[in-house]
């Protein structure tokens, strides 16, 4: 029997939605671009990454109460303690994409395909590990299950560029399309997600601080994209900001982890989306902390 083609040999193609990004002179590209090994427009791809990174940096850093509504517990903590540094707390907020999306209503734009009716969730907590070690954990497919009990695995589908400090045809940083399976509670069948994951170092000289940013956006296989009439299970975007923090008491280097997620789960009713999202974001940070503590003690 013939051997299965390797990852580098398989012909794959994915559609990445860009209709909600203000691409300026590049707006005529339409509502999506294709990612494959043959004919990616590198300049366009870099422009898309730049817009996604810009959005991620702005709204992981920006504590704007006009955009973000804190949970009752978070609001109480902030008012009582006026927190300037985090300890064991996990802060969580909810927002709405129309509050900060730069999306233009271009011809053919469909609100329901970009989740404009879905809430966005942000959470923040301190993780007692250096940013680079946390980055390695979050990017390692083989370790996803250590901090995500719902995960059934994650694998690479299309490797465009590796290395968070790489300078190459696809810009600065690492960009890989990955496929993952998850089995959340109350969901009968595992959920499949295909995402483009991009990661790069922060630039202290540009006011970004020290650390890393991971940007995730859902993609669809090109063969099924045009047949899609609903959003389905999809990560519209997700940002993980890993900011270096030096602890004054002991001079240790820890990570302030801020996560933003805008996700559609087809089986979760819209009226539950905010509470489910906030609970999931809080659990994500708590589980990452646990995985890092276990790794440090082993």
mmCIF file of C-alpha atoms in Angstrom:
data_model
loop_
_atom_site.group_PDB
_atom_site.id
_atom_site.type_symbol
_atom_site.label_atom_id
_atom_site.label_comp_id
_atom_site.label_asym_id
_atom_site.label_seq_id
_atom_site.Cartn_x
_atom_site.Cartn_y
_atom_site.Cartn_z
ATOM 1 C CA UNK A 1 0.000 0.000 0.000
ATOM 2 C CA UNK A 2 1.140 3.547 -0.728
ATOM 3 C CA UNK A 3 2.241 5.694 2.190
ATOM 4 C CA UNK A 4 0.104 8.611 3.320
ATOM 5 C CA UNK A 5 1.500 11.992 2.235
ATOM 6 C CA UNK A 6 3.433 13.930 4.868
ATOM 7 C CA UNK A 7 2.212 17.219 6.287
ATOM 8 C CA UNK A 8 4.500 19.057 3.864
ATOM 9 C CA UNK A 9 3.148 17.092 0.870
ATOM 10 C CA UNK A 10 -0.611 17.198 1.468
ATOM 11 C CA UNK A 11 -2.596 19.614 -0.665
ATOM 12 C CA UNK A 12 -4.757 21.653 1.699
ATOM 13 C CA UNK A 13 -6.596 24.940 1.325
ATOM 14 C CA UNK A 14 -8.461 27.022 3.878
ATOM 15 C CA UNK A 15 -10.594 30.166 3.768
ATOM 16 C CA UNK A 16 -9.846 32.957 6.242
ATOM 17 C CA UNK A 17 -12.591 35.552 6.722
ATOM 18 C CA UNK A 18 -11.451 39.174 6.478
ATOM 19 C CA UNK A 19 -14.717 41.060 5.925
ATOM 20 C CA UNK A 20 -14.625 42.569 9.418
ATOM 21 C CA UNK A 21 -11.122 44.005 8.993
ATOM 22 C CA UNK A 22 -10.484 47.484 7.665
ATOM 23 C CA UNK A 23 -7.853 46.674 5.070
ATOM 24 C CA UNK A 24 -7.853 50.136 3.491
ATOM 25 C CA UNK A 25 -6.699 49.962 -0.133
ATOM 26 C CA UNK A 26 -6.877 46.170 0.072
ATOM 27 C CA UNK A 27 -10.625 46.095 0.822
ATOM 28 C CA UNK A 28 -11.321 44.918 -2.718
ATOM 29 C CA UNK A 29 -9.940 41.467 -1.845
ATOM 30 C CA UNK A 30 -13.466 40.479 -0.814
ATOM 31 C CA UNK A 31 -14.706 38.771 2.313
ATOM 32 C CA UNK A 32 -12.145 35.981 2.555
ATOM 33 C CA UNK A 33 -8.687 34.912 1.382
ATOM 34 C CA UNK A 34 -7.369 31.425 0.742
ATOM 35 C CA UNK A 35 -4.473 29.894 2.634
ATOM 36 C CA UNK A 36 -2.583 27.111 0.883
ATOM 37 C CA UNK A 37 0.936 26.125 -0.158
ATOM 38 C CA UNK A 38 0.704 27.318 -3.743
ATOM 39 C CA UNK A 39 -0.383 30.905 -4.193
ATOM 40 C CA UNK A 40 -0.708 32.904 -0.967
ATOM 41 C CA UNK A 41 -0.424 36.657 -1.432
ATOM 42 C CA UNK A 42 2.230 37.283 1.219
ATOM 43 C CA UNK A 43 1.727 41.059 1.297
ATOM 44 C CA UNK A 44 -2.009 40.634 1.816
ATOM 45 C CA UNK A 45 -1.488 37.965 4.483
ATOM 46 C CA UNK A 46 0.908 40.267 6.359
ATOM 47 C CA UNK A 47 -1.649 43.097 6.185
ATOM 48 C CA UNK A 48 -4.331 40.802 7.638
ATOM 49 C CA UNK A 49 -2.024 39.693 10.463
ATOM 50 C CA UNK A 50 -1.183 43.318 11.179
ATOM 51 C CA UNK A 51 -4.876 44.180 11.590
ATOM 52 C CA UNK A 52 -5.543 41.198 13.834
ATOM 53 C CA UNK A 53 -2.461 41.911 15.969
ATOM 54 C CA UNK A 54 -3.441 45.590 16.212
ATOM 55 C CA UNK A 55 -6.896 44.631 17.449
ATOM 56 C CA UNK A 56 -5.487 42.116 19.915
ATOM 57 C CA UNK A 57 -2.922 44.491 21.402
ATOM 58 C CA UNK A 58 -5.366 47.365 21.716
ATOM 59 C CA UNK A 59 -8.096 45.491 23.510
ATOM 60 C CA UNK A 60 -5.980 43.275 25.739
ATOM 61 C CA UNK A 61 -4.258 46.434 27.024
ATOM 62 C CA UNK A 62 -7.199 48.840 27.032
ATOM 63 C CA UNK A 63 -9.255 48.886 30.246
ATOM 64 C CA UNK A 64 -12.184 50.905 28.885
ATOM 65 C CA UNK A 65 -15.349 50.577 30.954
ATOM 66 C CA UNK A 66 -17.330 51.846 27.967
ATOM 67 C CA UNK A 67 -16.369 48.630 26.186
ATOM 68 C CA UNK A 68 -15.863 46.079 28.951
ATOM 69 C CA UNK A 69 -18.481 45.258 31.574
ATOM 70 C CA UNK A 70 -16.932 43.512 34.604
ATOM 71 C CA UNK A 71 -18.583 40.578 36.319
ATOM 72 C CA UNK A 72 -20.073 41.402 39.709
ATOM 73 C CA UNK A 73 -17.148 39.803 41.519
ATOM 74 C CA UNK A 74 -14.575 41.560 39.335
ATOM 75 C CA UNK A 75 -16.300 44.909 39.793
ATOM 76 C CA UNK A 76 -16.296 44.398 43.568
ATOM 77 C CA UNK A 77 -12.581 43.525 43.583
ATOM 78 C CA UNK A 78 -11.640 46.525 41.474
ATOM 79 C CA UNK A 79 -13.723 48.976 43.551
ATOM 80 C CA UNK A 80 -12.574 47.562 46.881
ATOM 81 C CA UNK A 81 -8.889 47.041 46.200
ATOM 82 C CA UNK A 82 -8.248 49.329 43.227
ATOM 83 C CA UNK A 83 -6.069 46.540 41.905
ATOM 84 C CA UNK A 84 -2.828 47.611 40.289
ATOM 85 C CA UNK A 85 -1.231 44.173 40.531
ATOM 86 C CA UNK A 86 -2.882 40.788 40.492
ATOM 87 C CA UNK A 87 -2.391 38.012 42.991
ATOM 88 C CA UNK A 88 -4.588 34.939 42.928
ATOM 89 C CA UNK A 89 -7.574 36.829 41.484
ATOM 90 C CA UNK A 90 -8.964 36.195 38.033
ATOM 91 C CA UNK A 91 -10.750 39.203 36.589
ATOM 92 C CA UNK A 92 -13.369 38.747 33.864
ATOM 93 C CA UNK A 93 -15.368 41.093 31.636
ATOM 94 C CA UNK A 94 -17.845 40.851 28.766
ATOM 95 C CA UNK A 95 -18.203 43.131 25.741
ATOM 96 C CA UNK A 96 -19.714 43.366 22.277
ATOM 97 C CA UNK A 97 -17.877 43.265 18.934
ATOM 98 C CA UNK A 98 -19.565 46.419 17.634
ATOM 99 C CA UNK A 99 -17.813 48.332 20.421
ATOM 100 C CA UNK A 100 -14.378 47.886 18.895
ATOM 101 C CA UNK A 101 -14.564 46.078 15.561
ATOM 102 C CA UNK A 102 -13.350 48.215 12.683
ATOM 103 C CA UNK A 103 -15.415 46.117 10.310
ATOM 104 C CA UNK A 104 -16.708 47.840 7.227
ATOM 105 C CA UNK A 105 -20.069 46.722 5.907
ATOM 106 C CA UNK A 106 -18.572 45.805 2.556
ATOM 107 C CA UNK A 107 -20.708 44.469 -0.254
ATOM 108 C CA UNK A 108 -21.909 40.998 0.669
ATOM 109 C CA UNK A 109 -20.953 41.311 4.346
ATOM 110 C CA UNK A 110 -23.200 39.103 6.489
ATOM 111 C CA UNK A 111 -23.483 40.001 10.162
ATOM 112 C CA UNK A 112 -24.365 36.444 11.141
ATOM 113 C CA UNK A 113 -21.180 35.100 9.524
ATOM 114 C CA UNK A 114 -18.992 37.318 11.717
ATOM 115 C CA UNK A 115 -20.812 36.850 15.021
ATOM 116 C CA UNK A 116 -21.756 40.492 15.501
ATOM 117 C CA UNK A 117 -24.608 39.348 17.746
ATOM 118 C CA UNK A 118 -22.304 37.275 19.982
ATOM 119 C CA UNK A 119 -20.620 38.497 23.176
ATOM 120 C CA UNK A 120 -16.885 38.830 23.603
ATOM 121 C CA UNK A 121 -15.217 37.795 26.858
ATOM 122 C CA UNK A 122 -11.977 39.007 28.423
ATOM 123 C CA UNK A 123 -10.201 37.559 31.464
ATOM 124 C CA UNK A 124 -6.930 38.368 33.223
ATOM 125 C CA UNK A 125 -4.856 36.600 35.832
ATOM 126 C CA UNK A 126 -1.290 36.124 36.994
ATOM 127 C CA UNK A 127 0.554 32.898 36.144
ATOM 128 C CA UNK A 128 3.679 32.062 38.159
ATOM 129 C CA UNK A 129 5.891 31.224 35.212
ATOM 130 C CA UNK A 130 8.034 33.182 32.738
ATOM 131 C CA UNK A 131 6.235 34.311 29.542
ATOM 132 C CA UNK A 132 8.455 32.209 27.254
ATOM 133 C CA UNK A 133 7.701 29.007 29.170
ATOM 134 C CA UNK A 134 3.979 29.775 29.085
ATOM 135 C CA UNK A 135 4.204 30.512 25.360
ATOM 136 C CA UNK A 136 5.892 27.151 24.750
ATOM 137 C CA UNK A 137 3.085 25.423 26.665
ATOM 138 C CA UNK A 138 0.278 27.115 24.715
ATOM 139 C CA UNK A 139 1.901 26.470 21.315
ATOM 140 C CA UNK A 140 2.770 22.807 21.957
ATOM 141 C CA UNK A 141 0.112 20.531 20.424
ATOM 142 C CA UNK A 142 1.233 17.618 22.598
ATOM 143 C CA UNK A 143 0.552 19.543 25.831
ATOM 144 C CA UNK A 144 -2.890 20.996 25.114
ATOM 145 C CA UNK A 145 -4.618 18.353 27.238
ATOM 146 C CA UNK A 146 -2.546 19.350 30.270
ATOM 147 C CA UNK A 147 -4.471 22.632 30.593
ATOM 148 C CA UNK A 148 -7.653 21.817 28.674
ATOM 149 C CA UNK A 149 -9.595 18.837 29.995
ATOM 150 C CA UNK A 150 -12.105 19.159 27.146
ATOM 151 C CA UNK A 151 -9.418 18.742 24.492
ATOM 152 C CA UNK A 152 -9.251 15.550 22.460
ATOM 153 C CA UNK A 153 -6.118 16.704 20.670
ATOM 154 C CA UNK A 154 -4.681 19.314 18.307
ATOM 155 C CA UNK A 155 -2.561 18.852 15.178
ATOM 156 C CA UNK A 156 -0.908 20.980 12.492
ATOM 157 C CA UNK A 157 -2.653 21.188 9.121
ATOM 158 C CA UNK A 158 -0.684 23.886 7.290
ATOM 159 C CA UNK A 159 2.647 25.278 8.483
ATOM 160 C CA UNK A 160 3.322 28.671 6.918
ATOM 161 C CA UNK A 161 6.136 29.875 9.167
ATOM 162 C CA UNK A 162 7.610 28.789 12.511
ATOM 163 C CA UNK A 163 9.374 30.712 15.266
ATOM 164 C CA UNK A 164 7.901 33.703 17.126
ATOM 165 C CA UNK A 165 10.892 35.881 16.177
ATOM 166 C CA UNK A 166 11.216 34.641 12.602
ATOM 167 C CA UNK A 167 11.288 37.320 9.895
ATOM 168 C CA UNK A 168 10.114 35.722 6.665
ATOM 169 C CA UNK A 169 7.735 35.965 3.712
ATOM 170 C CA UNK A 170 4.743 35.770 6.075
ATOM 171 C CA UNK A 171 5.884 38.656 8.229
ATOM 172 C CA UNK A 172 7.273 38.440 11.751
ATOM 173 C CA UNK A 173 6.409 35.452 13.908
ATOM 174 C CA UNK A 174 4.861 32.005 13.640
ATOM 175 C CA UNK A 175 1.741 31.209 11.600
ATOM 176 C CA UNK A 176 0.232 27.713 11.503
ATOM 177 C CA UNK A 177 -3.225 26.331 10.689
ATOM 178 C CA UNK A 178 -4.223 23.741 13.308
ATOM 179 C CA UNK A 179 -7.131 21.327 13.716
ATOM 180 C CA UNK A 180 -8.493 20.522 17.175
ATOM 181 C CA UNK A 181 -11.225 18.398 18.731
ATOM 182 C CA UNK A 182 -13.002 19.244 21.992
ATOM 183 C CA UNK A 183 -15.738 17.592 24.052
ATOM 184 C CA UNK A 184 -17.377 20.244 26.256
ATOM 185 C CA UNK A 185 -19.934 19.260 28.896
ATOM 186 C CA UNK A 186 -23.540 18.889 27.711
ATOM 187 C CA UNK A 187 -22.420 18.502 24.093
ATOM 188 C CA UNK A 188 -23.068 15.051 22.679
ATOM 189 C CA UNK A 189 -20.544 15.016 19.842
ATOM 190 C CA UNK A 190 -16.963 16.334 19.856
ATOM 191 C CA UNK A 191 -16.549 19.793 18.337
ATOM 192 C CA UNK A 192 -13.987 20.344 15.595
ATOM 193 C CA UNK A 193 -12.232 23.685 15.168
ATOM 194 C CA UNK A 194 -9.770 24.660 12.444
ATOM 195 C CA UNK A 195 -7.801 27.783 13.309
ATOM 196 C CA UNK A 196 -5.019 29.945 12.032
ATOM 197 C CA UNK A 197 -2.678 30.569 14.989
ATOM 198 C CA UNK A 198 -0.170 33.403 14.830
ATOM 199 C CA UNK A 199 2.324 34.234 17.576
ATOM 200 C CA UNK A 200 5.034 36.856 17.872
ATOM 201 C CA UNK A 201 7.125 38.637 20.481
ATOM 202 C CA UNK A 202 6.032 42.016 21.798
ATOM 203 C CA UNK A 203 8.078 45.123 21.013
ATOM 204 C CA UNK A 204 8.973 47.059 24.198
ATOM 205 C CA UNK A 205 10.336 49.945 22.099
ATOM 206 C CA UNK A 206 6.846 50.419 20.645
ATOM 207 C CA UNK A 207 5.130 50.480 24.016
ATOM 208 C CA UNK A 208 3.869 46.898 23.821
ATOM 209 C CA UNK A 209 5.756 45.732 26.909
ATOM 210 C CA UNK A 210 7.766 42.515 27.183
ATOM 211 C CA UNK A 211 6.207 39.181 26.333
ATOM 212 C CA UNK A 212 4.206 37.600 23.527
ATOM 213 C CA UNK A 213 0.873 37.750 21.722
ATOM 214 C CA UNK A 214 -0.999 34.756 20.311
ATOM 215 C CA UNK A 215 -3.731 35.492 17.759
ATOM 216 C CA UNK A 216 -6.220 32.797 16.754
ATOM 217 C CA UNK A 217 -8.895 33.017 14.068
ATOM 218 C CA UNK A 218 -11.103 30.245 12.735
ATOM 219 C CA UNK A 219 -10.753 29.121 9.118
ATOM 220 C CA UNK A 220 -12.794 26.728 7.021
ATOM 221 C CA UNK A 221 -11.724 24.161 4.476
ATOM 222 C CA UNK A 222 -12.106 25.716 1.031
ATOM 223 C CA UNK A 223 -14.097 22.735 -0.226
ATOM 224 C CA UNK A 224 -16.917 23.436 2.239
ATOM 225 C CA UNK A 225 -16.621 27.202 2.714
ATOM 226 C CA UNK A 226 -18.943 28.310 -0.074
ATOM 227 C CA UNK A 227 -21.581 25.840 1.085
ATOM 228 C CA UNK A 228 -21.689 27.352 4.587
ATOM 229 C CA UNK A 229 -24.940 29.147 5.342
ATOM 230 C CA UNK A 230 -24.427 29.528 9.079
ATOM 231 C CA UNK A 231 -21.530 30.309 11.366
ATOM 232 C CA UNK A 232 -21.295 26.873 12.997
ATOM 233 C CA UNK A 233 -18.697 26.123 15.659
ATOM 234 C CA UNK A 234 -15.989 28.691 15.135
ATOM 235 C CA UNK A 235 -13.458 30.898 16.883
ATOM 236 C CA UNK A 236 -14.073 34.284 15.276
ATOM 237 C CA UNK A 237 -11.002 35.534 17.063
ATOM 238 C CA UNK A 238 -9.036 34.859 20.216
ATOM 239 C CA UNK A 239 -6.112 36.767 21.717
ATOM 240 C CA UNK A 240 -3.735 35.691 24.463
ATOM 241 C CA UNK A 241 -1.406 38.418 25.735
ATOM 242 C CA UNK A 242 1.514 37.117 27.810
ATOM 243 C CA UNK A 243 2.989 40.192 29.513
ATOM 244 C CA UNK A 244 6.149 39.960 31.615
ATOM 245 C CA UNK A 245 5.777 41.164 35.201
ATOM 246 C CA UNK A 246 8.540 41.383 37.816
ATOM 247 C CA UNK A 247 7.321 40.654 41.341
ATOM 248 C CA UNK A 248 8.742 43.298 43.668
ATOM 249 C CA UNK A 249 8.806 41.102 46.787
ATOM 250 C CA UNK A 250 11.050 38.378 45.371
ATOM 251 C CA UNK A 251 12.186 39.693 41.974
ATOM 252 C CA UNK A 252 10.606 36.680 40.252
ATOM 253 C CA UNK A 253 9.423 36.993 36.649
ATOM 254 C CA UNK A 254 5.795 35.989 36.190
ATOM 255 C CA UNK A 255 3.250 36.348 33.414
ATOM 256 C CA UNK A 256 0.152 38.505 33.411
ATOM 257 C CA UNK A 257 -2.129 36.520 31.088
ATOM 258 C CA UNK A 258 -4.964 38.408 29.396
ATOM 259 C CA UNK A 259 -7.265 36.394 27.146
ATOM 260 C CA UNK A 260 -10.013 37.635 24.827
ATOM 261 C CA UNK A 261 -12.355 35.245 23.065
ATOM 262 C CA UNK A 262 -15.155 35.669 20.530
ATOM 263 C CA UNK A 263 -16.490 32.179 19.864
ATOM 264 C CA UNK A 264 -19.650 30.643 18.458
ATOM 265 C CA UNK A 265 -20.803 27.247 19.707
ATOM 266 C CA UNK A 266 -23.817 26.160 17.689
ATOM 267 C CA UNK A 267 -25.477 24.289 20.564
ATOM 268 C CA UNK A 268 -25.190 27.109 23.130
ATOM 269 C CA UNK A 269 -28.254 29.413 23.155
ATOM 270 C CA UNK A 270 -27.465 33.099 22.723
ATOM 271 C CA UNK A 271 -28.900 33.981 26.137
ATOM 272 C CA UNK A 272 -26.344 31.664 27.773
ATOM 273 C CA UNK A 273 -23.377 32.698 25.627
ATOM 274 C CA UNK A 274 -22.074 35.399 27.983
ATOM 275 C CA UNK A 275 -22.220 33.336 31.170
ATOM 276 C CA UNK A 276 -20.742 30.265 29.439
ATOM 277 C CA UNK A 277 -17.981 32.379 27.888
ATOM 278 C CA UNK A 278 -17.048 34.082 31.160
ATOM 279 C CA UNK A 279 -16.961 30.778 33.005
ATOM 280 C CA UNK A 280 -14.812 29.209 30.262
ATOM 281 C CA UNK A 281 -12.338 32.119 30.256
ATOM 282 C CA UNK A 282 -11.956 31.929 34.032
ATOM 283 C CA UNK A 283 -11.466 28.162 33.863
ATOM 284 C CA UNK A 284 -8.858 28.564 31.111
ATOM 285 C CA UNK A 285 -6.622 30.742 33.278
ATOM 286 C CA UNK A 286 -7.163 28.537 36.344
ATOM 287 C CA UNK A 287 -6.290 25.407 34.349
ATOM 288 C CA UNK A 288 -3.183 27.045 32.841
ATOM 289 C CA UNK A 289 -2.032 27.934 36.351
ATOM 290 C CA UNK A 290 -2.554 24.366 37.489
ATOM 291 C CA UNK A 291 -0.664 22.912 34.506
ATOM 292 C CA UNK A 292 2.260 25.274 35.087
ATOM 293 C CA UNK A 293 2.399 24.458 38.801
ATOM 294 C CA UNK A 294 2.378 20.726 38.075
ATOM 295 C CA UNK A 295 5.109 21.123 35.464
ATOM 296 C CA UNK A 296 7.255 23.121 37.888
ATOM 297 C CA UNK A 297 6.924 20.504 40.627
ATOM 298 C CA UNK A 298 7.630 17.487 38.412
#
